[in-house]
CSV table of C-alpha atoms and ligand atoms in Angstrom, one decimal:
chain,number,residue,atom,x,y,z
A,174,UNK,CA,6.8,-2.1,-54.1
A,175,UNK,CA,6.9,-5.9,-54.3
A,176,UNK,CA,5.5,-8.0,-51.6
A,177,UNK,CA,9.1,-9.0,-50.5
A,178,UNK,CA,10.3,-5.8,-50.0
A,179,UNK,CA,7.3,-4.7,-47.9
A,180,UNK,CA,8.0,-8.0,-45.8
A,181,UNK,CA,11.5,-7.2,-45.5
A,182,UNK,CA,10.8,-3.7,-44.2
A,183,UNK,CA,8.4,-5.0,-41.8
A,184,UNK,CA,10.9,-7.7,-40.5
A,185,UNK,CA,13.7,-4.8,-40.2
A,186,UNK,CA,11.6,-2.8,-38.2
A,187,UNK,CA,10.8,-5.7,-36.1
A,188,UNK,CA,14.2,-6.7,-35.5
A,189,UNK,CA,15.0,-3.3,-34.6
A,190,UNK,CA,12.5,-3.0,-32.2
A,191,UNK,CA,13.3,-6.3,-30.6
A,192,UNK,CA,16.9,-5.4,-30.3
A,193,UNK,CA,16.0,-2.1,-28.3
A,194,UNK,CA,13.7,-4.2,-26.3
A,195,UNK,CA,16.2,-6.6,-25.3
A,196,UNK,CA,18.9,-3.8,-24.7
A,197,UNK,CA,16.6,-1.8,-22.4
A,198,UNK,CA,15.4,-4.9,-20.5
A,199,UNK,CA,18.9,-6.0,-20.0
A,200,UNK,CA,19.8,-2.6,-18.6
A,201,UNK,CA,16.9,-2.7,-16.3
A,202,UNK,CA,17.8,-6.2,-15.5
A,203,UNK,CA,21.5,-5.7,-14.5
A,204,UNK,CA,20.8,-2.5,-12.7
A,205,UNK,CA,18.0,-4.1,-10.6
A,206,UNK,CA,20.3,-7.1,-9.8
A,207,UNK,CA,23.1,-4.8,-8.3
A,208,UNK,CA,20.6,-3.1,-6.2
A,209,UNK,CA,19.2,-6.3,-4.8
A,210,UNK,CA,22.7,-7.8,-4.4
A,211,UNK,CA,23.8,-4.7,-2.5
A,212,UNK,CA,20.6,-4.7,-0.2
A,213,UNK,CA,20.6,-8.3,0.7
A,214,UNK,CA,24.2,-9.7,0.8
A,215,UNK,CA,25.7,-6.9,2.9
A,216,UNK,CA,23.9,-6.1,5.8
A,217,UNK,CA,25.5,-3.4,7.9
A,218,UNK,CA,28.0,-4.1,10.5
A,219,UNK,CA,26.6,-4.4,14.0
A,220,UNK,CA,28.3,-1.4,15.5
A,221,UNK,CA,27.4,0.8,12.4
A,222,UNK,CA,23.7,-0.5,12.6
A,223,UNK,CA,23.1,0.3,16.2
A,224,UNK,CA,24.3,3.8,16.1
A,225,UNK,CA,22.7,4.6,12.7
A,226,UNK,CA,19.3,3.2,13.6
A,227,UNK,CA,19.0,3.3,17.5
A,228,UNK,CA,15.5,3.3,17.9
A,229,UNK,CA,14.5,0.1,15.7
A,230,UNK,CA,17.4,-1.5,17.6
A,231,UNK,CA,16.1,-0.9,20.9
A,232,UNK,CA,12.3,-1.2,20.1
A,233,UNK,CA,12.3,-3.9,17.5
A,234,UNK,CA,15.3,-6.1,17.5
A,235,UNK,CA,15.0,-6.3,21.4
A,236,UNK,CA,11.4,-7.2,21.3
A,237,UNK,CA,10.6,-10.4,23.3
A,238,UNK,CA,7.2,-10.6,22.2
A,239,UNK,CA,6.4,-13.4,19.7
A,240,UNK,CA,4.5,-12.0,16.6
A,241,UNK,CA,6.5,-8.6,16.4
A,242,UNK,CA,7.2,-5.8,18.4
A,243,UNK,CA,5.0,-2.8,19.8
A,244,UNK,CA,5.2,0.4,21.3
A,245,UNK,CA,2.8,2.3,23.3
A,246,UNK,CA,3.8,5.9,24.5
A,247,UNK,CA,4.5,5.8,28.2
A,248,UNK,CA,2.4,9.0,28.9
A,249,UNK,CA,-0.6,7.1,27.6
A,250,UNK,CA,-0.4,4.7,30.4
A,251,UNK,CA,-1.1,4.9,33.9
A,252,UNK,CA,1.1,3.2,36.6
A,253,UNK,CA,-1.4,0.8,37.4
A,254,UNK,CA,-2.2,-0.3,33.9
A,255,UNK,CA,-1.0,-4.0,33.3
A,256,UNK,CA,1.8,-4.0,30.6
A,257,UNK,CA,0.9,-6.3,27.7
A,258,UNK,CA,2.9,-9.2,27.1
A,259,UNK,CA,1.6,-10.3,23.6
A,260,UNK,CA,0.9,-8.3,20.2
A,261,UNK,CA,-2.9,-9.2,20.8
A,262,UNK,CA,-3.0,-7.9,24.2
A,263,UNK,CA,-1.4,-4.8,23.1
A,264,UNK,CA,-3.8,-4.5,20.1
A,265,UNK,CA,-6.6,-4.8,22.8
A,266,UNK,CA,-5.2,-2.1,24.9
A,267,UNK,CA,-4.4,0.4,22.1
A,268,UNK,CA,-7.9,0.0,20.9
A,269,UNK,CA,-9.2,1.0,24.3
A,270,UNK,CA,-6.9,3.9,24.6
A,271,UNK,CA,-7.8,5.2,21.2
A,272,UNK,CA,-11.3,4.7,21.5
A,273,UNK,CA,-13.2,7.6,20.1
A,274,UNK,CA,-15.4,7.9,23.0
A,275,UNK,CA,-12.3,8.2,25.4
A,276,UNK,CA,-9.6,10.1,23.8
A,277,UNK,CA,-7.5,12.8,22.0
A,278,UNK,CA,-5.1,10.1,20.5
A,279,UNK,CA,-6.5,10.8,17.1
A,280,UNK,CA,-5.0,12.1,14.0
A,281,UNK,CA,-5.9,15.9,14.0
A,282,UNK,CA,-9.3,16.6,12.5
A,283,UNK,CA,-10.2,13.1,12.0
A,284,UNK,CA,-11.5,10.0,14.1
A,285,UNK,CA,-8.5,8.0,13.2
A,286,UNK,CA,-6.7,6.6,16.0
A,287,UNK,CA,-2.9,7.7,16.5
A,288,UNK,CA,-1.2,4.1,15.7
A,289,UNK,CA,1.0,3.1,12.9
A,290,UNK,CA,1.0,-0.7,11.6
A,291,UNK,CA,4.0,-2.2,9.6
A,292,UNK,CA,4.7,-5.7,8.9
A,293,UNK,CA,7.9,-7.5,7.9
A,294,UNK,CA,8.9,-11.4,8.1
A,295,UNK,CA,10.9,-10.7,11.4
A,296,UNK,CA,12.1,-8.5,14.0
A,297,UNK,CA,15.9,-9.3,13.4
A,298,UNK,CA,16.6,-5.9,12.5
A,299,UNK,CA,20.2,-6.7,11.6
A,300,UNK,CA,19.2,-8.9,8.6
A,301,UNK,CA,17.0,-6.2,7.2
A,302,UNK,CA,18.1,-4.4,3.9
A,303,UNK,CA,19.5,-1.1,4.5
A,304,UNK,CA,16.7,0.8,2.8
A,305,UNK,CA,14.0,-0.8,5.2
A,306,UNK,CA,16.0,-0.5,8.3
A,307,UNK,CA,16.4,3.2,7.7
A,308,UNK,CA,13.0,3.8,6.7
A,309,UNK,CA,11.5,1.8,9.9
A,310,UNK,CA,13.9,3.9,11.9
A,311,UNK,CA,12.3,7.0,10.4
A,312,UNK,CA,8.8,5.6,11.3
A,313,UNK,CA,10.1,4.9,15.0
A,314,UNK,CA,11.4,8.3,15.2
A,315,UNK,CA,8.0,10.0,14.0
A,316,UNK,CA,6.3,7.5,16.5
A,317,UNK,CA,8.2,8.7,19.4
A,318,UNK,CA,8.0,12.5,18.2
A,319,UNK,CA,4.1,12.5,17.9
A,320,UNK,CA,3.7,10.4,20.2
A,321,UNK,CA,1.7,7.5,18.9
A,322,UNK,CA,1.2,3.7,19.3
A,323,UNK,CA,3.5,1.6,16.8
A,324,UNK,CA,3.2,-2.3,15.8
A,325,UNK,CA,5.5,-4.2,13.7
A,326,UNK,CA,3.8,-7.4,13.0
A,327,UNK,CA,6.0,-10.5,11.6
A,328,UNK,CA,4.5,-13.5,10.1
A,329,UNK,CA,3.5,-15.2,13.3
A,330,UNK,CA,1.7,-11.9,14.6
A,331,UNK,CA,-0.3,-11.8,11.5
A,332,UNK,CA,-1.7,-15.4,12.1
A,333,UNK,CA,-2.3,-14.3,15.7
A,334,UNK,CA,-3.9,-11.5,14.7
A,335,UNK,CA,-6.3,-13.4,12.4
A,336,UNK,CA,-7.0,-15.9,15.2
A,337,UNK,CA,-8.1,-13.2,17.2
A,338,UNK,CA,-10.2,-10.9,14.8
A,339,UNK,CA,-11.2,-12.7,11.7
A,340,UNK,CA,-10.6,-16.7,12.3
A,341,UNK,CA,-13.2,-17.6,9.5
A,342,UNK,CA,-10.6,-16.1,7.2
A,343,UNK,CA,-7.6,-18.1,8.0
A,344,UNK,CA,-8.3,-20.9,5.5
A,345,UNK,CA,-8.7,-18.6,2.8
A,346,UNK,CA,-5.7,-16.5,3.8
A,347,UNK,CA,-3.6,-19.6,4.1
A,348,UNK,CA,-4.6,-20.8,0.7
A,349,UNK,CA,-3.1,-17.7,-1.1
A,350,UNK,CA,-0.1,-18.4,-3.0
A,351,UNK,CA,1.8,-15.2,-2.4
A,352,UNK,CA,3.2,-13.2,0.4
A,353,UNK,CA,2.4,-10.1,-1.3
A,354,UNK,CA,-1.3,-11.0,-1.5
A,355,UNK,CA,-1.4,-11.6,2.1
A,356,UNK,CA,0.6,-8.4,3.1
A,357,UNK,CA,-2.1,-6.5,0.9
A,358,UNK,CA,-5.0,-8.1,2.9
A,359,UNK,CA,-3.3,-7.9,6.3
A,360,UNK,CA,-3.1,-3.9,5.8
A,361,UNK,CA,-6.9,-3.9,5.2
A,362,UNK,CA,-7.8,-5.9,8.1
A,363,UNK,CA,-5.3,-4.2,10.8
A,364,UNK,CA,-7.0,-0.8,9.8
A,365,UNK,CA,-10.4,-2.4,9.9
A,366,UNK,CA,-10.1,-4.1,13.3
A,367,UNK,CA,-7.6,-1.8,15.3
A,368,UNK,CA,-7.5,1.3,13.0
A,369,UNK,CA,-4.6,3.9,12.5
A,370,UNK,CA,-2.0,4.2,9.6
A,371,UNK,CA,-0.7,1.5,7.8
A,372,UNK,CA,2.8,2.1,6.0
A,373,UNK,CA,5.0,-0.2,3.8
A,374,UNK,CA,8.5,-0.6,5.4
A,375,UNK,CA,9.7,0.9,2.3
A,376,UNK,CA,7.7,4.1,3.0
A,377,UNK,CA,9.0,7.2,5.1
A,378,UNK,CA,6.8,9.7,7.0
A,379,UNK,CA,7.7,13.2,5.9
A,380,UNK,CA,5.1,14.9,8.4
A,381,UNK,CA,3.8,13.2,11.6
A,382,UNK,CA,0.3,11.3,10.6
A,383,UNK,CA,-1.0,13.3,13.4
A,384,UNK,CA,-0.9,16.4,11.2
A,385,UNK,CA,-1.8,14.8,8.0
A,386,UNK,CA,-5.2,16.5,7.6
A,387,UNK,CA,-5.6,20.3,8.4
A,388,UNK,CA,-8.6,22.1,8.4
A,389,UNK,CA,-7.9,23.4,4.7
A,390,UNK,CA,-8.1,19.9,3.5
A,391,UNK,CA,-11.9,19.8,4.4
A,392,UNK,CA,-13.1,22.4,2.2
A,393,UNK,CA,-15.8,21.7,-0.3
A,394,UNK,CA,-14.8,21.1,-3.6
A,395,UNK,CA,-16.5,20.8,-7.4
A,396,UNK,CA,-16.4,18.4,-9.9
A,397,UNK,CA,-16.1,20.9,-12.9
A,398,UNK,CA,-17.5,18.2,-15.5
A,399,UNK,CA,-20.8,18.0,-13.4
A,400,UNK,CA,-20.8,21.0,-11.2
A,401,UNK,CA,-21.5,19.0,-8.3
A,402,UNK,CA,-20.3,20.3,-5.0
A,403,UNK,CA,-19.0,17.8,-2.8
A,404,UNK,CA,-19.3,19.5,0.8
A,405,UNK,CA,-19.3,16.7,3.2
A,406,UNK,CA,-19.0,17.7,7.0
A,407,UNK,CA,-18.6,14.1,8.2
A,408,UNK,CA,-15.7,13.4,10.4
A,409,UNK,CA,-12.8,11.9,8.4
A,410,UNK,CA,-12.7,8.2,9.0
A,411,UNK,CA,-10.4,7.1,6.3
A,412,UNK,CA,-7.4,8.5,4.2
A,413,UNK,CA,-6.2,7.3,0.8
A,414,UNK,CA,-3.8,8.6,-1.5
A,415,UNK,CA,-3.7,8.8,-5.3
A,416,UNK,CA,-0.8,6.8,-6.8
A,417,UNK,CA,-1.6,7.5,-10.6
A,418,UNK,CA,-3.4,10.7,-12.1
A,419,UNK,CA,-3.8,10.5,-15.9
A,420,UNK,CA,-6.1,12.0,-18.2
A,421,UNK,CA,-9.0,9.3,-18.4
A,422,UNK,CA,-9.5,9.6,-22.4
A,423,UNK,CA,-5.8,8.6,-23.2
A,424,UNK,CA,-3.8,5.4,-22.9
A,425,UNK,CA,-1.3,6.9,-20.7
A,426,UNK,CA,-2.5,5.2,-17.6
A,427,UNK,CA,-2.0,1.6,-19.1
A,428,UNK,CA,1.2,2.1,-20.6
A,429,UNK,CA,2.5,3.4,-17.2
A,430,UNK,CA,1.3,0.1,-15.9
A,431,UNK,CA,-1.7,1.3,-13.9
A,432,UNK,CA,-5.3,-0.2,-14.2
A,433,UNK,CA,-7.1,3.1,-13.7
A,434,UNK,CA,-6.5,6.7,-14.8
A,435,UNK,CA,-7.1,7.6,-11.2
A,436,UNK,CA,-5.6,4.9,-9.1
A,437,UNK,CA,-5.3,4.6,-5.3
A,438,UNK,CA,-2.1,3.5,-3.5
A,439,UNK,CA,-1.9,1.0,-1.0
A,440,UNK,CA,1.7,1.5,0.3
A,441,UNK,CA,-0.1,3.7,3.0
A,442,UNK,CA,-3.5,4.3,4.0
A,443,UNK,CA,-5.3,5.1,7.2
A,444,UNK,CA,-8.9,4.3,8.8
A,445,UNK,CA,-11.0,4.3,11.9
A,446,UNK,CA,-11.7,1.0,13.1
A,447,UNK,CA,-14.7,-0.6,11.6
A,448,UNK,CA,-14.8,1.5,8.6
A,449,UNK,CA,-17.5,0.0,6.4
A,450,UNK,CA,-15.7,0.5,3.0
A,451,UNK,CA,-13.1,-2.0,4.4
A,452,UNK,CA,-15.5,-4.5,5.0
A,453,UNK,CA,-16.9,-4.1,1.5
A,454,UNK,CA,-13.3,-4.8,0.1
A,455,UNK,CA,-13.0,-7.9,2.3
A,456,UNK,CA,-16.6,-9.0,1.1
A,457,UNK,CA,-15.5,-8.8,-2.5
A,458,UNK,CA,-12.5,-10.6,-1.6
A,459,UNK,CA,-14.3,-13.6,0.1
A,460,UNK,CA,-16.5,-13.7,-2.8
A,461,UNK,CA,-13.6,-14.3,-5.3
A,462,UNK,CA,-11.9,-16.9,-3.0
A,463,UNK,CA,-15.2,-18.5,-2.5
A,464,UNK,CA,-16.0,-18.7,-6.1
A,465,UNK,CA,-12.4,-20.4,-6.6
A,466,UNK,CA,-13.2,-22.9,-3.6
A,467,UNK,CA,-16.4,-23.7,-5.3
A,468,UNK,CA,-14.4,-25.0,-8.4
A,469,UNK,CA,-12.8,-27.5,-6.2
A,470,UNK,CA,-15.5,-29.1,-4.0
A,471,UNK,CA,-14.9,-26.2,-1.3
A,472,UNK,CA,-11.3,-27.4,-0.9
A,473,UNK,CA,-8.8,-24.6,-1.1
A,474,UNK,CA,-5.7,-26.6,-0.4
A,475,UNK,CA,-5.8,-29.0,-3.6
A,476,UNK,CA,-3.3,-28.5,-6.3
A,477,UNK,CA,-5.9,-27.3,-8.7
A,478,UNK,CA,-7.3,-24.6,-6.3
A,479,UNK,CA,-3.7,-23.5,-5.7
A,480,UNK,CA,-3.1,-23.2,-9.5
A,481,UNK,CA,-6.4,-21.1,-10.0
A,482,UNK,CA,-5.5,-18.8,-7.2
A,483,UNK,CA,-1.9,-18.3,-8.4
A,484,UNK,CA,-3.1,-17.6,-11.9
A,485,UNK,CA,-4.8,-14.6,-10.4
A,486,UNK,CA,-2.7,-11.1,-10.8
A,487,UNK,CA,-2.1,-9.9,-7.3
A,488,UNK,CA,-2.5,-6.0,-8.6
A,489,UNK,CA,-6.0,-6.5,-9.5
A,490,UNK,CA,-6.9,-9.4,-6.9
A,491,UNK,CA,-5.7,-7.8,-3.6
A,492,UNK,CA,-3.3,-4.7,-4.9
A,493,UNK,CA,-4.1,-1.3,-6.0
A,494,UNK,CA,-6.4,-2.1,-8.5
A,495,UNK,CA,-8.5,-3.8,-6.1
A,496,UNK,CA,-8.7,-1.1,-3.6
A,497,UNK,CA,-9.3,1.6,-6.1
A,498,UNK,CA,-12.2,-0.5,-7.7
A,499,UNK,CA,-13.7,-1.1,-4.4
A,500,UNK,CA,-13.5,2.2,-3.1
A,501,UNK,CA,-14.9,3.5,-6.3
A,502,UNK,CA,-18.0,1.3,-6.2
A,503,UNK,CA,-18.4,2.2,-2.4
A,504,UNK,CA,-18.3,5.8,-3.2
A,505,UNK,CA,-20.2,5.8,-6.4
A,506,UNK,CA,-23.0,3.7,-4.6
A,507,UNK,CA,-22.9,6.0,-1.3
A,508,UNK,CA,-22.9,9.4,-2.6
A,509,UNK,CA,-22.8,9.2,-6.5
A,510,UNK,CA,-19.3,10.2,-6.7
A,511,UNK,CA,-17.8,10.3,-10.4
A,512,UNK,CA,-14.6,8.7,-9.6
A,513,UNK,CA,-12.4,10.5,-12.0
A,514,UNK,CA,-13.3,13.8,-10.4
A,515,UNK,CA,-10.7,13.0,-7.9
A,516,UNK,CA,-8.1,13.9,-10.2
A,517,UNK,CA,-5.7,16.9,-9.1
A,518,UNK,CA,-4.7,17.6,-12.7
A,519,UNK,CA,-7.3,20.6,-13.2
A,520,UNK,CA,-7.2,22.0,-9.7
A,521,UNK,CA,-3.3,21.9,-8.7
A,522,UNK,CA,-3.8,18.9,-6.6
A,523,UNK,CA,-6.5,19.5,-3.8
A,524,UNK,CA,-7.3,17.1,-1.0
A,525,UNK,CA,-10.8,15.9,-1.6
A,526,UNK,CA,-13.3,14.5,1.0
A,527,UNK,CA,-15.9,12.3,-0.3
A,528,UNK,CA,-18.5,11.2,2.3
A,529,UNK,CA,-16.1,10.4,5.4
A,530,UNK,CA,-13.0,9.2,3.0
A,531,UNK,CA,-10.2,11.9,2.5
A,532,UNK,CA,-8.5,11.2,-0.9
A,533,UNK,CA,-5.1,12.9,-0.7
A,534,UNK,CA,-3.7,14.4,-4.1
A,535,UNK,CA,-0.7,12.3,-5.7
A,536,UNK,CA,1.9,14.5,-3.9
A,537,UNK,CA,0.4,13.2,-0.5
A,538,UNK,CA,1.8,9.7,-0.5
A,539,UNK,CA,3.7,9.9,-3.9
A,540,UNK,CA,5.8,13.2,-3.7
A,541,UNK,CA,8.9,13.7,-5.6
A,542,UNK,CA,8.1,11.4,-8.7
A,543,UNK,CA,10.6,12.4,-11.8
A,544,UNK,CA,9.7,14.4,-15.0
A,545,UNK,CA,8.7,11.4,-16.9
A,546,UNK,CA,5.4,10.2,-15.3
A,547,UNK,CA,5.2,13.1,-12.8
A,548,UNK,CA,1.5,13.3,-13.1
A,549,UNK,CA,1.3,16.5,-10.6
A,550,UNK,CA,3.7,15.3,-8.1
A,551,UNK,CA,5.2,17.8,-6.3
A,552,UNK,CA,8.6,17.7,-4.5
A,553,UNK,CA,9.0,15.9,-1.2
A,554,UNK,CA,9.8,19.4,0.3
A,555,UNK,CA,6.2,20.6,-0.5
A,556,UNK,CA,3.9,21.0,2.4
A,557,UNK,CA,1.3,18.6,0.7
A,558,UNK,CA,3.8,15.7,0.9
A,559,UNK,CA,2.9,13.5,3.9
A,560,UNK,CA,4.9,10.3,3.0
A,561,UNK,CA,7.5,9.0,0.7
A,562,UNK,CA,7.7,5.9,-1.1
A,563,UNK,CA,11.2,4.7,-1.6
A,564,UNK,CA,11.8,1.3,-3.1
A,565,UNK,CA,9.1,0.9,-5.9
A,566,UNK,CA,9.1,-3.0,-4.7
A,567,UNK,CA,12.3,-3.7,-6.0
A,568,UNK,CA,13.3,-5.5,-3.1
A,569,UNK,CA,10.3,-7.8,-3.6
A,570,UNK,CA,11.9,-9.9,-6.0
A,571,UNK,CA,12.3,-9.8,-9.6
A,572,UNK,CA,10.3,-11.3,-12.6
A,573,UNK,CA,11.7,-11.0,-16.2
A,574,UNK,CA,8.1,-11.0,-17.8
A,575,UNK,CA,6.9,-8.2,-15.6
A,576,UNK,CA,10.0,-6.2,-16.7
A,577,UNK,CA,9.6,-7.0,-20.4
A,578,UNK,CA,5.9,-6.0,-20.0
A,579,UNK,CA,6.9,-2.7,-18.4
A,580,UNK,CA,9.3,-1.8,-21.2
A,581,UNK,CA,7.0,-3.2,-23.9
A,582,UNK,CA,4.1,-0.9,-22.8
A,583,UNK,CA,5.9,2.1,-21.9
A,584,UNK,CA,8.0,2.4,-25.3
A,585,UNK,CA,5.9,0.5,-27.7
A,586,UNK,CA,2.3,1.1,-26.3
A,587,UNK,CA,1.9,-2.9,-26.5
A,588,UNK,CA,1.4,-5.6,-24.0
A,589,UNK,CA,-1.4,-4.0,-22.1
A,590,UNK,CA,-2.5,-7.1,-20.5
A,591,UNK,CA,0.8,-8.9,-19.6
A,592,UNK,CA,1.4,-9.4,-15.8
A,593,UNK,CA,2.3,-6.4,-13.9
A,594,UNK,CA,3.5,-7.8,-10.8
B,59,NAG,C1,19.2,-8.4,17.1
B,59,NAG,O1,18.8,-9.6,17.7
B,59,NAG,C2,19.4,-10.7,17.4
B,59,NAG,C3,18.8,-11.9,17.8
B,59,NAG,O2,17.4,-11.6,17.9
B,59,NAG,C4,20.8,-10.5,17.9
B,59,NAG,O3,21.5,-11.8,17.7
B,59,NAG,C5,21.6,-9.2,17.7
B,59,NAG,O4,22.8,-9.4,18.2
B,59,NAG,C6,20.8,-8.2,17.8
B,59,NAG,N1,21.5,-7.0,17.3
B,59,NAG,C7,22.1,-6.1,18.1
B,59,NAG,C8,22.7,-5.0,17.2
B,59,NAG,O5,22.0,-6.3,19.1
B,60,NAG,C1,-11.6,4.0,28.2
B,60,NAG,O1,-10.3,3.7,28.4
B,60,NAG,C2,-10.3,2.8,29.8
B,60,NAG,C3,-8.8,2.6,30.0
B,60,NAG,O2,-8.3,3.9,29.9
B,60,NAG,C4,-11.0,1.5,29.2
B,60,NAG,O3,-11.0,0.6,30.4
B,60,NAG,C5,-12.5,1.8,28.9
B,60,NAG,O4,-13.1,0.6,28.7
B,60,NAG,C6,-12.3,2.8,27.6
B,60,NAG,N1,-13.8,3.0,27.2
B,60,NAG,C7,-14.2,2.5,25.8
B,60,NAG,C8,-15.5,3.0,25.7
B,60,NAG,O5,-13.2,2.1,25.2
B,61,NAG,C1,-11.6,21.7,-15.3
B,61,NAG,O1,-11.0,22.8,-15.0
B,61,NAG,C2,-9.7,23.2,-15.6
B,61,NAG,C3,-9.1,24.4,-15.3
B,61,NAG,O2,-9.7,25.0,-14.4
B,61,NAG,C4,-9.7,22.7,-17.1
B,61,NAG,O3,-8.5,22.9,-17.8
B,61,NAG,C5,-10.6,21.6,-17.6
B,61,NAG,O4,-10.6,21.3,-18.8
B,61,NAG,C6,-11.9,21.6,-16.9
B,61,NAG,N1,-12.6,20.2,-17.0
B,61,NAG,C7,-13.5,20.1,-17.6
B,61,NAG,C8,-14.2,18.6,-17.6
B,61,NAG,O5,-14.4,20.9,-17.7
B,62,NAG,C1,-24.1,21.1,0.5
B,62,NAG,O1,-24.4,21.5,-0.9
B,62,NAG,C2,-25.8,21.3,-1.2
B,62,NAG,C3,-26.0,21.7,-2.7
B,62,NAG,O2,-25.2,21.0,-3.5
B,62,NAG,C4,-26.6,22.2,-0.3
B,62,NAG,O3,-27.9,22.0,-0.6
B,62,NAG,C5,-26.3,21.8,1.3
B,62,NAG,O4,-26.7,22.8,2.2
B,62,NAG,C6,-24.9,22.0,1.4
B,62,NAG,N1,-24.2,21.5,2.5
B,62,NAG,C7,-23.6,22.2,3.4
B,62,NAG,C8,-23.2,21.4,4.9
B,62,NAG,O5,-23.0,23.0,3.2
B,63,NAG,C1,-8.3,-30.8,0.4
B,63,NAG,O1,-7.3,-31.4,-0.7
B,63,NAG,C2,-6.2,-31.9,0.2
B,63,NAG,C3,-5.1,-32.1,-1.2
B,63,NAG,O2,-5.7,-32.6,-2.3
B,63,NAG,C4,-6.5,-33.1,1.0
B,63,NAG,O3,-5.1,-33.5,1.5
B,63,NAG,C5,-7.6,-32.8,1.9
B,63,NAG,O4,-7.8,-33.8,2.7
B,63,NAG,C6,-8.7,-32.2,1.4
B,63,NAG,N1,-9.6,-31.5,2.4
B,63,NAG,C7,-10.8,-32.0,2.6
B,63,NAG,C8,-11.6,-31.3,3.5
B,63,NAG,O5,-11.4,-32.6,1.7
């Protein structure tokens, strides 16, 4: 065979691949576009909205508190308790009411307070996309039924929170180029200082968080590669869920867009206030941002510093990879955990307590995944399912390069290092 025909065949293959690539990308693009359009340009008519989602109308849209909205179960309060008038006053009160020395307002079988935190730009519920309105309504329903305390923090509320709890972080925080990074960090900080459950506004609780941890979740478990028994009897002080569960010795995980074979999600997490693993996460974050600052004379507000921060990929900087890497190093250091032992692929997906951190199987926070990329995820009706994640971030925006990267990894096994978010 001549050089030319080899070349021609190579070009033909490349051309076919490119056409397929463009078609697939285009179909994803147009589909996504419809979704965004439907969600953002046709907010529900008001009458429909107040009858479909009465709780968020009552407790969120009507909030007169700058910084967001909160709910404290009336039965937690005595008639003489002064009613809080700001988010911070409410947060302080809830911290007292859920103090472990004082209370039974905890998630069963844990030391985690019965509080839920969410965040969205504003409390004008009638401007929210349908999916988010319906999901937050579900949270409110669960909050009332449990009962538990609830906070919706808006952008002002997040700044008030930082001023109160971690003022030295404000400059770092304000320098971050992306809202998604700020939201990634806020969830860690709110759990670190107030404690409770954080859930993205596109998640829905399937079971009340009060019942997320049962006695059977606390059973000892064994790493069958090392035969080590993990039999911690410590009280549960943090809960994380597996987002991706892939065989570690294959390329499945990165072709699906994950950076770790066993990766944690951060669309939901829970902890007691003051959990040191969250402090550890923050220390690592400080050191990355301080490093950037040091390249620019300590000034994070220069255009060059902005550019450098902008270059960091959110998934790795503050997102699921950052959480996974930090929890992995924390638990390796603390109890010598072999991280990949957390997989549920060999034991039907058991909950695994490591030190005082409960790692839920993929079904915990990511039930009902499709056949492709199922990774052991059982249906949302399965008892192991605690919470569902709906939007997969599609409402957050759309980036052509990210979508191309996704198609390229999934179908061709290339583009491993393209941006994923
Ligand atoms: C929600 O609040 C906005 C102002 O914050 C108000 O204009 C709107 O009427 C409220 N929605 C309903 C259904 O009352
Ligand atoms: C216990 O709760 C009361 C209010 O109900 C509060 O005044 C007190 O400070 C709390 N104790 C602790 C240790 O938080
Ligand atoms: C662990 O156990 C499962 C089934 O019990 C088995 O399929 C798997 O290969 C085991 N893994 C190792 C590393 O021994
Ligand atoms: C946990 O297992 C170790 C051996 O791996 C054993 O020495 C220890 O007594 C066990 N602890 C409990 C609380 O069962
Ligand atoms: C940091 O850089 C910005 C923009 O270049 C400048 O306006 C500001 O004064 C600088 N701050 C300090 C403390 O040097």
